[in-house]
Amino acid sequence: MKVIISGGGTGGHIFPAVSIANAIKKALPDTEFLFIGANGRMEMEKVPAEGYKIIGLPVRGFFRPLYSPKNIMVLIDLLKSTIKAKKIIREFNPDIAVGVGGYASAAALKAASALGVPYVLQEQNGFAGVTNQELAKHAKKICVAYPGMERFFPADRIVMTGNPVRQSLLECTATIAEARQSFGLDPDRPTIFVTGGSLGARSINESIADGIEQLEAAGIQVLWQTGKADGNKWEEIAAAKKAHLVHPTWFVTDMAKAYRAADVVISRSGAGAVNEICLIGKASILVPLPTAAEDHQTANAKALSTKDAAILVANSDAKQKLVEEAIRLIGNAPRIKSMEEKAKAMGMTGAADTIAQIVIEEAKKNKRV
C-alpha cells in the first residue's frame, strides 16, 4: 500500500501524523509513505528525523483580517501548492491519503480528490475549522476526538477515535520521585510543570515571571519550559529574583517524565496537549491561545473545564489569575485527584491503531489495495 500523509505546522499535527504512519506500518510493514508538508515549518525537520520522506509546499496561513491585501500572495501560493501537490500525487500514485490538519493538508487533499484518490480526515479539535469542514464533504471517514462533531461534519462518516499521542508518553515507568530527580527537583515538594510549546507562550511566561515570589513563598517548585522565544529573558528574570524553586529551561526533551513529575500542568490547549493531559490523567490549568483558528483552543479547554477535568483561565486574565489559581489548586489534593480521574476518563487509548485500520479498510473498499 502507498499512503500520502499531509499536514503539520505544529507538534500537535506532526506527532499524530507520525503515530498514524507508525501504526499503519505495524499493520502492513511493506507500506510506502510520503508526507506532504509546508516549506519552512517544523514538519520538514521532524518527519525525516522519524525516518519518513517529506516534500514541502509553498503554502502558508491566511493573514487576519481575511480581506488583507497580503492574502493575495497567500492565495497565489495556495494555487502553486495545489498544482505541485497534484504533480506529487500523480508521480507517487498513492492508494489513499490522510489529512491531519495544518497549512499543507488543504492543498494536498484537494489535489487528491481531484485525482480520484480517496482520503481520510483526522480532526483533532473540538471545533472544526472552515478548511476541514470543506474537506469533509469528500472524505471517506472523519476521525474525531470530541463528541458533538455532527455540527461540522456528515454524521454518517464520523468515527470517534481520539487523538494519537507519542507512545513514549504512555510507556514511562519512572516514579514521581525519579521523574522529579531527573530534573534536579526535590522529590517530595509540590510541583507544577509549565509548558507553552517549543516557542513558548508569552502570556503564560509573563504570568509565571510576575508570580515567582508568590510561588516561592508558597513552597511550590516549578519546572518552567519557557520555549526558545525570549528564553534568555525569562532565565534572567528568575536569576534577578533569586528564584530557588522556579526553574526556567528553554526545552524539555523528556516530556513523559515532565508530566510524571507534576502535580499540576499549566499549558496551552492545543489538541495534542489536551489529549496528552487526558491520556496520562493530569490535573491542569489551560490557557487557550485566543488567536488560534476559529478559537479552537478555547473549545478544547471547555471540553475539559465544563466537566471539572481542568481549569480554564482566559489568556486576557492570565496575569491576574493564573498563579493564584495554581497555588489554590496545588493546595487542594482532593480536587487534584478528582481532576486526574475525570481527565483520564476522557482519554481514548489506541487512537493511532484505530485510525490505521480505518485507513487500510477505506483503501481496500475503494479497490486501491
XYZ file of C-alpha atoms in Angstrom:
369
model
C 0.000 0.000 0.000
C 1.129 3.550 -0.743
C -0.037 6.322 1.597
C 0.191 10.106 1.453
C 0.019 11.843 4.837
C -0.414 15.602 4.734
C -0.388 18.356 7.322
C 1.809 19.846 10.007
C 2.773 23.307 11.194
C 2.867 22.399 14.886
C 3.789 19.408 17.012
C 0.065 18.949 17.586
C -0.283 17.972 13.926
C 3.082 16.299 13.357
C 3.131 13.804 16.236
C -0.311 12.357 15.378
C 0.703 12.109 11.712
C 3.838 10.141 12.566
C 1.898 7.983 15.048
C -0.642 7.082 12.361
C 2.152 6.200 9.916
C 3.842 4.025 12.534
C 0.561 2.220 13.263
C -0.100 1.561 9.559
C 3.477 0.308 9.188
C 2.972 -2.025 12.147
C -0.129 -3.493 10.473
C 1.299 -3.542 6.934
C 5.118 -3.420 7.136
C 5.613 -3.051 3.367
C 3.583 0.180 3.184
C 5.312 3.068 1.405
C 4.748 6.556 2.826
C 5.162 10.078 1.541
C 4.472 13.082 3.758
C 3.468 16.457 2.335
C 4.206 19.486 4.499
C 4.687 23.243 4.325
C 8.082 24.729 3.492
C 9.797 26.289 6.484
C 7.562 24.591 9.041
C 8.749 22.177 11.700
C 7.483 19.055 9.919
C 10.238 19.497 7.326
C 12.719 18.680 10.102
C 10.721 16.434 12.434
C 9.293 13.991 9.872
C 12.663 12.998 8.315
C 14.002 12.566 11.870
C 11.333 9.878 12.295
C 12.530 8.107 9.166
C 9.908 9.267 6.654
C 10.274 11.154 3.383
C 8.570 14.546 3.119
C 8.057 17.083 0.332
C 7.248 20.706 1.125
C 4.706 23.019 -0.473
C 4.950 26.845 -0.592
C 1.681 27.106 1.333
C 1.089 29.347 4.381
C -1.683 30.610 6.584
C -4.013 33.493 5.812
C -3.497 36.875 7.439
C -6.187 38.428 9.621
C -8.416 40.094 8.610
C -9.110 37.893 5.592
C -9.560 40.910 3.286
C -5.954 41.971 3.932
C -4.095 42.700 0.657
C -1.345 40.369 1.904
C -3.674 37.436 1.286
C -3.361 37.909 -2.475
C 0.110 36.340 -2.287
C -1.190 33.682 0.107
C -3.812 32.692 -2.494
C -1.166 32.592 -5.212
C 0.966 30.321 -3.019
C -2.069 28.116 -2.377
C -2.632 27.766 -6.124
C 1.046 26.902 -6.648
C 0.828 24.381 -3.814
C -2.236 22.668 -5.258
C -0.540 22.363 -8.658
C 2.610 20.957 -7.032
C 0.531 18.583 -4.865
C -1.179 17.185 -7.994
C 2.227 16.546 -9.561
C 3.441 14.802 -6.388
C 0.321 12.632 -6.194
C 0.477 11.655 -9.879
C 4.094 10.594 -9.509
C 3.668 8.771 -6.187
C 0.308 7.227 -7.165
C -1.000 6.618 -3.628
C -3.768 4.210 -2.692
C -5.114 6.622 -0.089
C -4.331 9.970 1.559
C -4.634 11.065 5.192
C -5.031 14.690 6.287
C -4.169 15.702 9.856
C -4.666 19.469 9.560
C -2.246 22.314 9.006
C -1.408 24.500 6.032
C -0.383 21.717 3.661
C -3.368 19.479 4.323
C -5.898 21.501 2.308
C -3.781 21.685 -0.853
C -2.806 18.011 -0.692
C -6.307 16.660 -0.048
C -7.929 18.865 -2.686
C -5.368 17.586 -5.183
C -6.032 14.003 -4.072
C -9.778 14.452 -4.502
C -9.350 15.947 -7.970
C -7.277 12.920 -8.988
C -9.708 10.363 -7.584
C -7.585 9.353 -4.596
C -9.751 8.632 -1.516
C -8.808 10.296 1.738
C -9.419 10.087 5.475
C -9.547 13.234 7.582
C -8.376 13.495 11.182
C -9.857 16.411 13.132
C -8.034 16.831 16.427
C -10.002 19.728 17.915
C -13.442 20.149 19.443
C -14.189 22.929 16.958
C -13.617 22.160 13.293
C -12.079 24.863 11.130
C -13.598 26.042 7.866
C -10.983 24.180 5.796
C -11.674 20.805 7.404
C -15.426 21.352 7.133
C -14.964 21.840 3.397
C -12.604 18.880 3.049
C -15.014 16.649 4.987
C -17.534 16.805 2.128
C -15.398 14.394 0.110
C -13.688 12.458 2.926
C -14.385 8.749 3.241
C -14.155 8.921 7.025
C -13.587 11.727 9.550
C -11.776 10.626 12.713
C -12.607 12.846 15.689
C -11.699 13.141 19.375
C -14.702 15.004 20.776
C -18.441 14.276 20.856
C -20.918 16.509 19.049
C -18.884 16.893 15.854
C -22.063 16.378 13.785
C -22.266 20.186 13.993
C -19.440 20.324 11.479
C -19.316 17.024 9.582
C -21.649 14.475 7.927
C -22.728 12.248 10.825
C -22.558 9.018 8.827
C -18.825 9.423 8.195
C -17.707 10.429 11.702
C -15.737 7.897 13.753
C -14.809 8.629 17.373
C -11.178 7.557 17.623
C -9.456 10.019 19.944
C -6.157 11.673 19.045
C -2.898 9.744 18.675
C -0.048 10.640 21.020
C 3.647 9.846 21.216
C 3.941 6.291 22.538
C 6.802 7.301 24.834
C 4.352 9.286 26.974
C 2.349 6.172 27.742
C 5.361 3.927 28.320
C 7.074 5.992 31.041
C 7.717 3.807 34.091
C 9.517 6.403 36.239
C 8.093 7.047 39.701
C 7.140 10.614 40.628
C 10.279 10.875 42.779
C 12.503 9.549 39.966
C 10.936 11.915 37.442
C 11.489 14.922 39.706
C 15.069 13.927 40.487
C 15.831 13.614 36.766
C 15.216 17.382 36.522
C 17.141 18.160 39.712
C 13.933 18.786 41.654
C 13.063 17.945 45.244
C 11.223 14.576 45.087
C 8.915 15.493 47.987
C 7.920 19.053 47.093
C 4.626 20.026 45.331
C 5.436 20.517 41.657
C 3.978 22.406 38.697
C 5.039 21.777 35.113
C 4.562 24.822 32.875
C 4.723 24.353 29.118
C 3.961 26.658 26.217
C 5.375 24.514 23.417
C 8.685 24.847 21.577
C 8.320 28.611 21.063
C 6.748 29.308 24.434
C 3.513 31.070 25.365
C 4.014 34.746 26.163
C 1.027 35.253 28.482
C 1.891 32.120 30.465
C 5.559 33.087 30.702
C 4.718 36.627 31.809
C 2.349 35.274 34.457
C 4.928 32.881 35.879
C 7.631 35.577 35.820
C 5.358 38.005 37.696
C 4.376 35.299 40.197
C 7.821 33.940 41.070
C 7.754 35.474 44.567
C 4.273 34.034 45.265
C 5.268 30.567 44.093
C 8.480 30.620 46.118
C 6.636 31.832 49.239
C 4.111 29.001 48.801
C 6.954 26.453 48.670
C 5.983 25.219 45.204
C 8.670 24.117 42.765
C 8.110 24.835 39.082
C 9.609 23.142 36.036
C 9.114 26.018 33.594
C 9.544 25.293 29.906
C 9.827 28.822 28.538
C 10.364 27.936 24.869
C 13.136 29.476 22.810
C 11.363 32.811 22.175
C 12.894 35.227 24.727
C 14.328 32.236 26.598
C 17.214 34.310 27.967
C 14.800 36.937 29.264
C 12.897 34.506 31.500
C 16.124 32.989 32.816
C 17.439 36.458 33.657
C 14.220 37.407 35.468
C 14.349 34.222 37.567
C 18.011 34.868 38.398
C 17.333 38.519 39.306
C 14.572 37.410 41.660
C 16.930 34.814 43.190
C 14.468 32.037 42.430
C 15.347 28.727 44.099
C 12.177 26.767 43.369
C 11.192 28.155 39.961
C 13.416 26.565 37.311
C 13.215 28.041 33.777
C 14.506 25.963 30.859
C 14.126 26.562 27.129
C 13.319 22.977 26.242
C 12.168 19.808 27.970
C 13.186 16.829 25.889
C 11.633 14.156 28.120
C 8.006 15.208 28.219
C 6.938 11.870 29.694
C 8.983 12.498 32.848
C 7.958 16.162 32.963
C 4.284 15.187 33.073
C 5.065 12.434 35.562
C 6.882 14.876 37.862
C 3.965 17.297 38.042
C 1.049 17.539 40.431
C -0.433 20.206 38.146
C 0.274 21.067 34.490
C -0.129 24.606 33.112
C -0.446 24.595 29.324
C -1.995 25.982 26.182
C -4.944 23.893 24.995
C -3.981 22.700 21.551
C -5.433 19.299 20.689
C -2.140 17.498 21.245
C -1.556 18.975 24.702
C -5.131 18.337 25.841
C -5.006 14.777 24.556
C -1.745 14.083 26.383
C -3.133 15.527 29.619
C -6.202 13.291 29.348
C -4.401 10.076 28.443
C -1.842 10.497 31.220
C -4.521 11.728 33.634
C -3.215 15.061 34.911
C -4.830 17.958 36.743
C -4.306 21.022 34.579
C -4.857 24.729 34.145
C -5.402 25.533 30.478
C -4.788 28.954 28.933
C -6.186 28.897 25.362
C -4.361 30.809 22.639
C -7.046 33.320 21.541
C -5.613 33.758 18.035
C -5.856 30.045 17.167
C -8.030 29.420 14.104
C -11.756 29.607 14.933
C -10.689 29.885 18.608
C -10.483 26.085 18.692
C -8.205 26.090 21.751
C -10.997 27.588 23.857
C -13.344 24.844 22.632
C -10.738 22.214 23.566
C -10.293 23.686 27.046
C -14.034 23.980 27.635
C -14.489 20.304 26.755
C -12.498 19.577 29.940
C -13.384 22.542 32.166
C -17.151 22.043 31.834
C -16.639 18.569 33.350
C -14.246 19.907 36.008
C -11.447 17.889 34.418
C -9.380 21.090 34.070
C -9.446 24.774 34.987
C -9.769 27.283 32.142
C -8.052 30.662 32.549
C -8.618 33.097 29.686
C -5.471 34.458 28.061
C -6.529 38.012 28.978
C -6.911 37.014 32.648
C -3.677 35.027 32.937
C -1.515 37.724 34.543
C -4.116 38.366 37.246
C -5.383 34.817 37.869
C -3.023 32.078 36.644
C -0.540 31.868 39.536
C -3.288 32.432 42.101
C -5.327 29.548 40.614
C -2.241 27.315 40.517
C -1.377 27.913 44.171
C -5.009 27.330 45.199
C -5.204 24.085 43.205
C -1.871 22.667 44.391
C -3.121 23.001 47.966
C -6.298 21.040 47.227
C -5.275 17.373 46.976
C -8.864 16.007 46.728
C -9.622 18.275 43.770
C -6.375 17.310 42.036
C -7.284 13.631 42.419
C -10.803 14.279 41.104
C -9.475 16.215 38.087
C -6.971 13.451 37.340
C -9.736 10.843 37.325
C -12.057 12.954 35.155
C -9.305 13.813 32.666
C -8.247 10.161 32.454
C -11.847 9.134 31.771
C -11.899 11.474 28.747
C -8.736 9.989 27.199
C -9.113 7.454 24.410
C -6.317 4.929 24.036
C -5.302 3.154 20.847
C -6.248 6.064 18.587
C -3.370 5.559 16.133
C -4.152 1.850 15.682
C -7.862 2.592 15.209
C -7.166 5.266 12.583
C -4.655 2.980 10.839
C -7.304 0.273 10.462
C -9.792 2.808 9.072
C -7.217 3.972 6.504
C -6.463 0.378 5.457
C -10.180 -0.533 5.225
C -11.016 2.532 3.139
C -8.146 1.826 0.758
C -9.413 -1.739 0.308
C -13.043 -0.622 -0.003
C -12.112 1.668 -2.840
C -10.273 -1.221 -4.526
C -6.984 0.620 -4.373
C -5.216 -2.154 -2.420
